[in-house]
Each structure stands twice: as C-alpha cells, then as structure tokens.
Amino acid sequence: MSEIYNKFQSDSDTKAFDLQHRKTVSFNIGKYDSAVIKGKMQYQNLAIARRLAALKKHRSIENLENSLKDFEQNFIKRGGKVLWARDAQEANLFILEILKNKGVELVVKSKSMVTEELELDDFLSKQGIECVETDLGEYIVQISGDKPYHIVTPVMHKSAKDIAGIFHEKFGLDPESSPQEITKFVRKTLREKFLHASAGITGANFLISSTGTVALTENEGNGVLSASLPRIHIVVAGIEKVIESIADLHIFWPLLATFGTGQNITAYNTLISGPRQKDEVDGPAEMYVILMDNGRSRLLSQIPQRRALSCIRCGACLNGCPIYRNIGGHSYGSVYSGPIGAVITPHLRSMMHYKHLSYATSLCGKCTEVCPVNIDLHFQLLQNRNFSVENKLSPRIENWGMRVWKMAMLKPRLMNLPGAGMKNFFLKKAFMKSWGKRRDLPVIKPKSFRQMWKDERK
Ligand code: SF4
C-alpha cells in the first residue's frame, strides 16, 4: 500500500471521530441545504434545465478539440494570447515567464481551483513574486497556511470563532471580531493590493468558443477587480471549461448559483473577450489564457468516465456526500475532494496512487441525485474500480480473496467445508485492516443456512 493511501486512511480515521469537526461542517452544510431549497424554487421545471445543461456540456466535451480551437481563434482575434500547457509545471513556467518579462512583483488572484493544481501561490512566492488571494475564504486559507477544504467554500471547516482567532493571531484584531469587522479589515488590506498589483490571475467558469469569451462567476467582486485593474490579466483554465455559445449561460449561470450556494444568480457574472479594446475605458492592456490539460486528456480517453469532465464545480456532491461530511476535505489528499474528487483525481494524478478514493464511498447515489449536470457519479466510482481491476492495479491480497470468494460462491459444498471458526479466522485476516478497528466484523454462525434449512425440514 502506498504512502498516499496510508495517509488517507489515518487522516480519515482521525477526522471521522473528531466531533467538533463534524459539528462545524454539519452546521455549514445545514445552512447550504436550506439555501438550496429556496434557490430551486426559481425553477418551474428543474429536471429539464439539468438535462439541457448535461446535454450541452456533453456536446462540448465530445467536440472538445474543435471547441478549443474555435475559442483560441476567436480570442486571438480580439488581441488575446493563448498558451497550451500540458501540465501544472508548464502552466507555472508560462505564468512566470510573463510576470518576469514584465517585471511584475505583486499579483492579485481570485479564487480558482485550477490554480490550486498549480500550487501557484507557493510557486510564485519561491520566485520572489507576491501572490495575494483576494477571495475572502481563500485569503483566510492563505494567511493560515492551510489548503481549501471545499471547491466552493474553502473554509467550510472553520467556525466564525476559529476565523476571528486567526485574524487575532495574524493581525492583532480583537479575538471576538464579528464577520463584518473582519470583512471590513480584509477589504481595506486588499484594496491596497489591487491598486498596486501589475498582474491579476483568475480562473474561468466557462470559456465560450464561438466568441472567445471568458465567463467569470463570483460573489465578492474581487474576480472582476483582479481581471480589470492590473495591466496584465492571466486566465488559467482547464480544457474542459469550454461551452459553445454565450446563450448557453442562461442555463449554466442559474444552475451554478442554485447548486453552488442556493442563490438565484451569483452576485457578479463577468464576460471578458480579450484585453482592452481601442474604444474601451477599462480592462487590462494584455490578456493571456492558459489552457491546461494536466491529466484531462487521460480522462477524456476513457469513454465511460469522460462524463466527469462536464462538472461545473458547484460543490453540491461534496455537500451531499456522507463520506465528505465525515472525513472532511483535507483527508482526500487531493485538490478536488468529495465524490467528484474521488472520480477525477485518479485520472488527473495517477490511478495507481489515488484509486483508493473511488473505494471511499457508500455508493448511496446521493452525489448523482444532486449533480446539476446529471453526472452519474456513483456509477463513475464503480467504473474507476473496474478500470483499476482490469489494469491489474488492485492489491494482490484482494485479487486472491476475490478468487477464493468466487470459487466458494460457485461451489457451495466447498464453502461449507471449513468450519465457522476457520472462516472467521480468514475473514479477520483478510478484512480486519480495511474494516477498521472501531467496527465489529460480521461473525459467521456455526450453522450455515443450508444446515439450518435441513434441520428445519426434518
Ligand atoms: S460533479 Fe456535479 S455536483 Fe459535483 S461539483 Fe461537479 S457539477 Fe457539482
């Protein structure tokens, strides 16, 4: 078993029995759940909207190569530059080259999961470039040296009191500061950064191929400031973000808002088609879009699993997942956690080292039920397991156990040969570790059903 798997086991074991963690996460998800009920009320027929969104994403993914080329052409026509990055390392080097060439020392950055794949903040700080997170949640993550806990709400694992404690420790604020007081403090600090930064880095919620447009969605206005105030705007986007037309946003924007935060529509939705044009008064002088693969083509090559590329990163499957709620976001040991993380991480990183995530599930199907773009997540988890077995990646002990199990199931007489004591012994040997020390293994009774049936008939 790999180190990554062992860490996952021990971290999840600790978190699952951390009652304070459970209380904080349940409280935060509880607020989300009630907001989503209200958000859904804006729909007359939610099922149709979801089907339409799924269909549109499906079409873009099936036609990915052409859609990306169209995006590139149209974006270049408006004066933007497109760079294709095979992996996170290449994307980092592109960003560094742009920033170094222009002598940039301070960068403002809005929330973006794809830049988490790059570990961009650390990378730039090692190169002597300050990169400031400007989303409130991400800012808290950054100053506390943490990692985001959730795709949408990076500090889901912290209570208001925990956050006040961080600001007291880092900036000497009153430990009883209210969220409003903290927000005011952060706003003032960040305003200075926005005014002095020479470059802004954002992600992209959608890339529109027919117009070469980047669509950004956020609630704090920091994304639009990062994109428009500095001289240079760099967008880092996964290649799967592309959709066909601006008109499709009337389906995606409300769905993302409803399932992401329970809003009817997110507060700021911005469309950016290239750098500032001659007749425009604001916007960056230079704009780059880095289209990053980083394992996505590998996922695309798996026909049953490629549906996972339709994800719009709303976070609903994390909130609904009983496993996520218990083991929390950090235990997954990957940028993407919860059901979608368990599905895509083995493809984006390595099936060999992350396949265990696809086993960390109850397969209850709640993730599939809540996904706004109808990704059959629990089926995808099974697909990953199948892939892992087919490619001989499962541990030898498991293969051996399955062979014995199959033999016994096909020949009931063989199954009845060893006594219950012997069976319990083997059960313990094979499953005790994965079953966990806090649960009792099922015990095989001295008499089998077949024997009991015989006795009964006598
Ligand atoms: S898989 Fe579906 S529910 Fe999960 S984050 Fe993506 S879009 Fe949302």
XYZ file of C-alpha atoms and ligand atoms in Angstrom:
466
model
C 0.000 0.000 0.000
C 1.299 3.429 -0.909
C 2.128 6.223 1.483
C -0.717 8.272 -0.027
C -3.206 5.513 0.797
C -1.892 5.111 4.348
C -2.149 8.840 4.947
C -5.689 8.852 3.594
C -6.602 6.016 5.967
C -5.136 7.632 9.035
C -6.406 11.167 8.255
C -9.943 9.939 7.584
C -9.877 7.823 10.714
C -8.927 10.856 12.809
C -11.408 13.237 11.169
C -14.366 10.861 11.214
C -14.220 10.776 15.027
C -13.461 14.456 15.542
C -16.817 15.595 16.903
C -16.026 19.313 16.742
C -15.191 18.946 13.048
C -18.445 17.126 12.437
C -20.363 19.856 14.257
C -18.751 22.709 12.253
C -19.142 21.003 8.874
C -22.736 19.931 9.599
C -23.610 23.473 10.666
C -22.140 24.990 7.484
C -23.695 22.370 5.193
C -27.012 22.784 7.031
C -27.054 26.476 6.069
C -26.249 25.491 2.488
C -29.046 22.890 2.391
C -31.728 25.352 3.409
C -30.461 27.983 0.931
C -30.568 25.443 -1.927
C -34.210 24.599 -1.224
C -35.047 28.289 -1.747
C -32.764 28.598 -4.794
C -34.503 25.705 -6.522
C -37.835 27.495 -6.239
C -36.867 29.741 -9.153
C -37.334 26.767 -11.489
C -40.606 25.680 -12.994
C -39.003 22.532 -14.282
C -35.585 21.906 -12.793
C -35.261 18.458 -14.362
C -35.408 19.946 -17.869
C -32.817 22.607 -17.029
C -30.484 19.902 -15.702
C -30.966 17.708 -18.743
C -30.321 20.605 -21.063
C -27.157 21.582 -19.173
C -25.950 17.959 -19.234
C -26.584 17.742 -22.954
C -24.763 20.988 -23.723
C -21.738 20.022 -21.643
C -21.748 16.569 -23.166
C -21.708 18.061 -26.669
C -18.805 20.372 -25.833
C -16.762 17.557 -24.322
C -17.414 15.258 -27.273
C -16.288 18.053 -29.588
C -13.545 19.358 -27.323
C -10.731 19.655 -29.829
C -12.713 21.819 -32.245
C -14.325 23.882 -29.496
C -10.916 24.719 -28.042
C -9.520 25.660 -31.447
C -12.524 27.926 -32.042
C -12.022 29.532 -28.665
C -8.356 30.156 -29.436
C -9.043 31.680 -32.843
C -11.754 33.986 -31.586
C -9.800 35.069 -28.528
C -6.713 35.864 -30.612
C -8.851 37.940 -32.999
C -9.616 40.245 -30.069
C -5.953 40.694 -29.216
C -5.559 37.993 -26.547
C -2.868 35.329 -26.373
C -3.475 31.632 -25.801
C -0.923 29.254 -24.305
C -1.382 25.493 -24.130
C 0.014 23.843 -21.015
C 0.434 20.083 -20.879
C 0.662 20.065 -17.089
C 0.812 22.189 -13.980
C 4.556 22.643 -14.219
C 4.326 24.020 -17.742
C 1.476 26.354 -16.765
C 3.575 27.690 -13.880
C 6.508 28.324 -16.194
C 4.291 30.222 -18.647
C 2.988 32.424 -15.854
C 6.471 33.015 -14.510
C 7.799 33.997 -17.923
C 5.002 36.536 -18.456
C 5.480 38.035 -14.999
C 9.294 38.133 -15.176
C 9.277 39.695 -18.655
C 7.066 42.486 -17.399
C 8.879 42.914 -14.088
C 5.802 42.051 -12.022
C 6.377 41.793 -8.265
C 2.809 41.755 -6.985
C -0.074 39.656 -8.304
C -3.706 39.665 -7.182
C -5.510 36.395 -7.662
C -9.150 35.408 -7.476
C -10.464 32.045 -6.334
C -9.628 29.276 -8.774
C -9.368 25.540 -8.182
C -7.241 25.055 -11.263
C -4.520 27.280 -9.786
C -4.619 25.019 -6.718
C -3.483 22.251 -9.074
C -0.516 24.507 -9.867
C 0.189 25.324 -6.194
C 0.670 28.740 -7.708
C 0.949 30.840 -4.542
C 3.868 28.774 -3.266
C 5.498 28.599 -6.664
C 5.412 32.364 -7.182
C 6.496 33.166 -3.672
C 9.579 30.944 -4.170
C 10.340 33.056 -7.254
C 10.125 36.252 -5.211
C 6.688 37.290 -6.535
C 3.950 38.090 -4.040
C 0.646 36.478 -4.984
C -2.295 37.634 -2.863
C -5.554 35.697 -2.698
C -8.447 38.151 -2.924
C -11.462 35.929 -2.258
C -12.199 36.201 1.474
C -12.242 32.439 2.063
C -9.072 31.894 0.043
C -7.414 34.826 1.825
C -8.114 33.123 5.154
C -6.710 29.871 3.758
C -3.596 31.698 2.565
C -2.830 33.600 5.774
C -3.337 30.494 7.880
C -1.061 28.383 5.643
C -3.937 25.987 5.003
C -5.431 24.364 1.875
C -9.002 24.868 0.603
C -11.413 22.447 2.201
C -14.114 22.598 -0.419
C -14.489 23.567 -4.079
C -16.833 26.475 -3.309
C -16.366 27.248 0.389
C -12.653 26.946 1.137
C -13.007 27.478 4.900
C -16.014 25.256 5.466
C -14.135 23.547 8.307
C -13.743 26.748 10.318
C -16.314 28.387 12.548
C -16.700 32.175 12.845
C -14.824 31.915 16.166
C -11.930 29.992 14.568
C -11.637 32.679 11.890
C -11.682 35.519 14.424
C -8.875 33.642 16.220
C -6.774 33.545 13.031
C -7.145 37.313 12.499
C -6.268 37.934 16.130
C -3.129 35.853 15.815
C -2.017 37.230 12.431
C -3.073 40.883 12.628
C -3.895 41.562 16.273
C -7.645 42.022 15.671
C -9.988 41.582 18.624
C -10.476 37.806 19.120
C -14.209 38.492 19.373
C -14.315 40.325 15.991
C -17.523 39.811 14.055
C -17.507 38.540 10.441
C -18.459 42.097 9.351
C -15.461 43.615 11.172
C -13.123 41.040 9.679
C -14.506 41.610 6.181
C -14.008 45.371 6.561
C -10.393 44.816 7.606
C -9.716 42.459 4.682
C -11.392 44.786 2.207
C -9.110 47.660 3.279
C -5.991 45.475 3.083
C -6.884 44.083 -0.315
C -7.810 47.436 -1.809
C -4.175 48.499 -1.463
C -3.058 45.294 -3.165
C -5.472 45.782 -6.067
C -4.166 49.305 -6.621
C -0.519 48.269 -6.695
C -0.630 44.882 -8.451
C 0.636 44.795 -12.035
C -0.984 41.457 -12.844
C -4.195 39.664 -11.968
C -4.724 35.920 -12.212
C -8.151 34.337 -12.390
C -9.667 31.025 -13.346
C -12.621 30.702 -15.711
C -16.019 29.201 -15.000
C -16.708 28.866 -18.696
C -14.845 29.521 -21.942
C -17.156 30.388 -24.798
C -15.825 29.031 -28.044
C -17.984 30.946 -30.536
C -16.873 34.354 -29.238
C -13.556 33.670 -27.478
C -15.009 34.861 -24.173
C -14.043 34.058 -20.593
C -17.008 33.877 -18.180
C -16.256 34.531 -14.523
C -18.696 33.984 -11.673
C -18.113 35.175 -8.111
C -19.808 36.817 -5.162
C -17.324 39.379 -3.896
C -16.301 41.444 -6.913
C -12.663 40.517 -6.350
C -12.589 38.473 -9.552
C -13.642 41.367 -11.762
C -11.162 43.657 -9.958
C -8.328 41.137 -10.451
C -9.233 40.948 -14.127
C -9.661 44.640 -14.853
C -7.455 46.770 -12.579
C -3.937 45.396 -13.243
C -2.166 45.895 -16.582
C -1.971 42.167 -17.235
C -4.695 39.586 -16.852
C -3.804 35.891 -16.929
C -6.573 33.300 -17.003
C -5.748 29.703 -16.132
C -8.452 27.270 -17.233
C -8.820 23.524 -17.543
C -9.506 22.485 -21.134
C -12.912 21.099 -20.129
C -14.314 24.556 -19.344
C -15.368 25.262 -22.891
C -19.013 25.671 -23.918
C -20.387 26.602 -27.297
C -22.339 29.810 -27.009
C -22.981 32.817 -24.778
C -26.651 31.896 -24.973
C -25.861 28.686 -23.021
C -25.075 30.795 -19.957
C -28.749 31.330 -19.284
C -28.792 27.650 -18.297
C -25.415 27.369 -16.600
C -25.311 30.549 -14.524
C -28.535 29.953 -12.550
C -27.722 26.242 -12.123
C -24.257 27.015 -10.803
C -25.667 29.619 -8.409
C -28.515 27.406 -7.184
C -26.463 24.283 -6.612
C -23.317 26.109 -5.509
C -24.708 28.473 -2.894
C -28.510 28.402 -3.133
C -28.677 31.808 -4.851
C -30.884 32.551 -7.837
C -27.912 34.058 -9.572
C -24.380 34.766 -8.349
C -23.672 38.404 -7.494
C -21.023 39.094 -10.163
C -21.055 37.454 -13.583
C -18.450 38.912 -15.912
C -17.748 38.260 -19.571
C -14.283 39.160 -20.859
C -13.430 38.851 -24.541
C -9.774 39.829 -24.784
C -7.774 42.792 -23.482
C -8.975 46.410 -23.506
C -10.062 47.440 -26.991
C -9.481 50.885 -28.557
C -12.918 52.217 -27.671
C -12.998 50.766 -24.142
C -12.186 52.671 -20.955
C -11.081 49.847 -18.699
C -9.654 46.351 -18.721
C -6.101 45.022 -18.931
C -3.647 46.063 -21.637
C -2.580 42.430 -22.086
C -4.588 39.278 -21.607
C -3.476 35.653 -21.705
C -5.450 32.439 -21.429
C -3.542 29.338 -20.393
C -5.442 26.207 -21.426
C -4.246 23.458 -19.164
C -4.535 19.722 -19.696
C -2.908 18.236 -16.568
C -4.432 14.763 -16.976
C -7.739 15.827 -18.520
C -6.929 14.194 -21.881
C -6.303 10.963 -19.994
C -9.794 11.214 -18.556
C -11.190 12.136 -21.967
C -9.695 8.971 -23.425
C -11.813 6.851 -21.034
C -15.190 6.842 -22.751
C -17.389 5.853 -19.787
C -15.598 8.189 -17.373
C -15.281 11.255 -19.581
C -18.688 12.446 -18.431
C -16.939 13.662 -15.307
C -15.394 16.417 -17.462
C -18.863 18.017 -17.586
C -18.503 19.095 -13.951
C -19.207 22.801 -13.387
C -17.595 22.722 -9.903
C -20.706 23.666 -7.951
C -19.708 21.582 -4.929
C -23.195 20.085 -4.448
C -21.933 16.494 -4.500
C -19.476 17.275 -1.694
C -22.222 18.754 0.473
C -24.497 15.773 -0.120
C -21.860 13.102 0.420
C -21.948 11.291 3.791
C -18.269 10.415 3.411
C -17.179 14.002 2.759
C -19.240 15.197 5.703
C -17.410 12.791 7.981
C -13.838 12.714 6.749
C -13.695 16.337 5.515
C -11.940 17.828 2.519
C -8.279 17.542 3.517
C -8.320 13.781 4.100
C -8.688 13.163 0.356
C -5.128 14.464 -0.090
C -6.031 15.998 -3.430
C -7.122 19.376 -4.823
C -10.611 18.050 -5.581
C -12.398 16.266 -2.762
C -15.781 14.597 -2.302
C -17.365 12.412 -4.986
C -16.123 14.441 -7.962
C -12.618 14.419 -6.486
C -12.803 10.665 -5.990
C -13.812 10.253 -9.631
C -11.367 12.603 -11.372
C -8.271 12.578 -9.143
C -7.177 9.035 -10.106
C -7.203 10.172 -13.753
C -5.714 13.617 -13.232
C -2.951 12.392 -10.912
C -2.433 8.628 -11.017
C -4.822 5.690 -10.874
C -2.150 3.662 -9.102
C -1.814 6.126 -6.215
C -5.347 7.523 -5.935
C -7.614 4.604 -6.822
C -8.470 4.159 -3.137
C -10.572 7.358 -3.352
C -13.020 5.520 -5.604
C -13.484 2.923 -2.864
C -14.092 5.535 -0.149
C -17.797 5.726 -0.813
C -21.051 4.304 0.410
C -22.365 4.223 -3.197
C -25.611 5.644 -1.847
C -26.099 7.664 -5.039
C -26.751 10.986 -3.305
C -23.979 12.615 -5.381
C -25.672 11.591 -8.614
C -29.010 12.807 -7.290
C -27.738 16.330 -6.545
C -25.491 16.931 -9.552
C -26.946 19.779 -11.683
C -25.384 18.405 -14.863
C -26.540 14.847 -14.179
C -23.135 13.196 -13.897
C -23.710 9.625 -12.758
C -21.036 9.955 -10.100
C -21.653 6.754 -8.163
C -21.523 4.793 -11.397
C -18.279 6.587 -12.282
C -16.802 5.426 -8.987
C -17.612 1.855 -9.984
C -16.081 2.488 -13.402
C -12.848 3.569 -11.746
C -12.807 0.407 -9.639
C -13.380 -1.622 -12.753
C -10.563 0.224 -14.519
C -8.253 -0.440 -11.600
C -9.018 -4.186 -11.586
C -8.833 -4.508 -15.377
C -5.447 -2.829 -15.343
C -4.217 -5.107 -12.550
C -3.763 -2.272 -10.087
C -5.630 -3.840 -7.190
C -3.560 -5.329 -4.337
C -2.554 -8.991 -4.567
C -4.363 -9.896 -1.351
C -7.601 -8.500 -2.774
C -7.213 -10.461 -6.020
C -6.504 -13.597 -4.045
C -9.510 -13.002 -1.783
C -11.789 -12.447 -4.773
C -10.614 -15.664 -6.422
C -11.324 -17.650 -3.253
C -14.687 -15.908 -2.866
C -15.662 -16.713 -6.453
C -14.647 -20.340 -6.059
C -16.655 -20.687 -2.869
C -19.698 -18.944 -4.330
C -19.713 -21.206 -7.370
C -19.378 -24.367 -5.270
C -21.463 -24.142 -2.101
C -20.213 -27.529 -0.923
C -16.688 -26.143 -0.940
C -17.890 -23.158 1.028
C -19.245 -25.456 3.721
C -16.020 -27.413 4.074
C -14.187 -25.264 6.627
C -15.921 -24.753 9.950
C -17.199 -21.373 11.163
C -14.064 -20.899 13.324
C -11.789 -21.228 10.329
C -13.956 -18.902 8.232
C -13.983 -16.239 10.958
C -10.208 -16.526 11.217
C -9.734 -15.879 7.469
C -12.297 -13.111 7.465
C -10.346 -11.370 10.200
C -7.033 -11.887 8.421
C -8.298 -10.543 5.103
C -10.544 -7.683 6.156
C -9.686 -6.524 9.659
C -7.477 -3.638 8.498
C -9.851 -2.231 5.925
C -12.894 -2.880 8.128
C -11.372 -0.622 10.798
C -10.785 -1.053 14.489
C -13.985 0.677 15.531
C -16.411 -1.766 13.934
C -17.004 -5.421 14.660
C -16.632 -7.731 11.711
C -19.707 -9.820 10.953
C -19.386 -13.219 12.625
C -20.168 -16.422 10.732
C -22.524 -18.608 12.718
C -21.616 -22.244 13.459
C -24.530 -23.486 11.370
C -24.933 -22.449 7.746
C -28.325 -21.561 6.280
C -28.254 -24.801 4.306
C -27.816 -26.841 7.522
C -30.496 -24.876 9.323
C -32.858 -25.463 6.412
C -32.151 -29.171 6.503
C -32.775 -29.321 10.255
C -35.984 -27.382 9.838
C -37.305 -29.795 7.225
C -36.541 -32.760 9.410
S -19.883 16.640 -10.121
Fe -21.832 17.698 -10.310
S -22.427 18.097 -8.174
Fe -20.233 17.607 -8.129
S -19.196 19.579 -8.249
Fe -19.405 18.805 -10.351
S -21.278 19.694 -11.133
Fe -21.342 19.925 -8.918
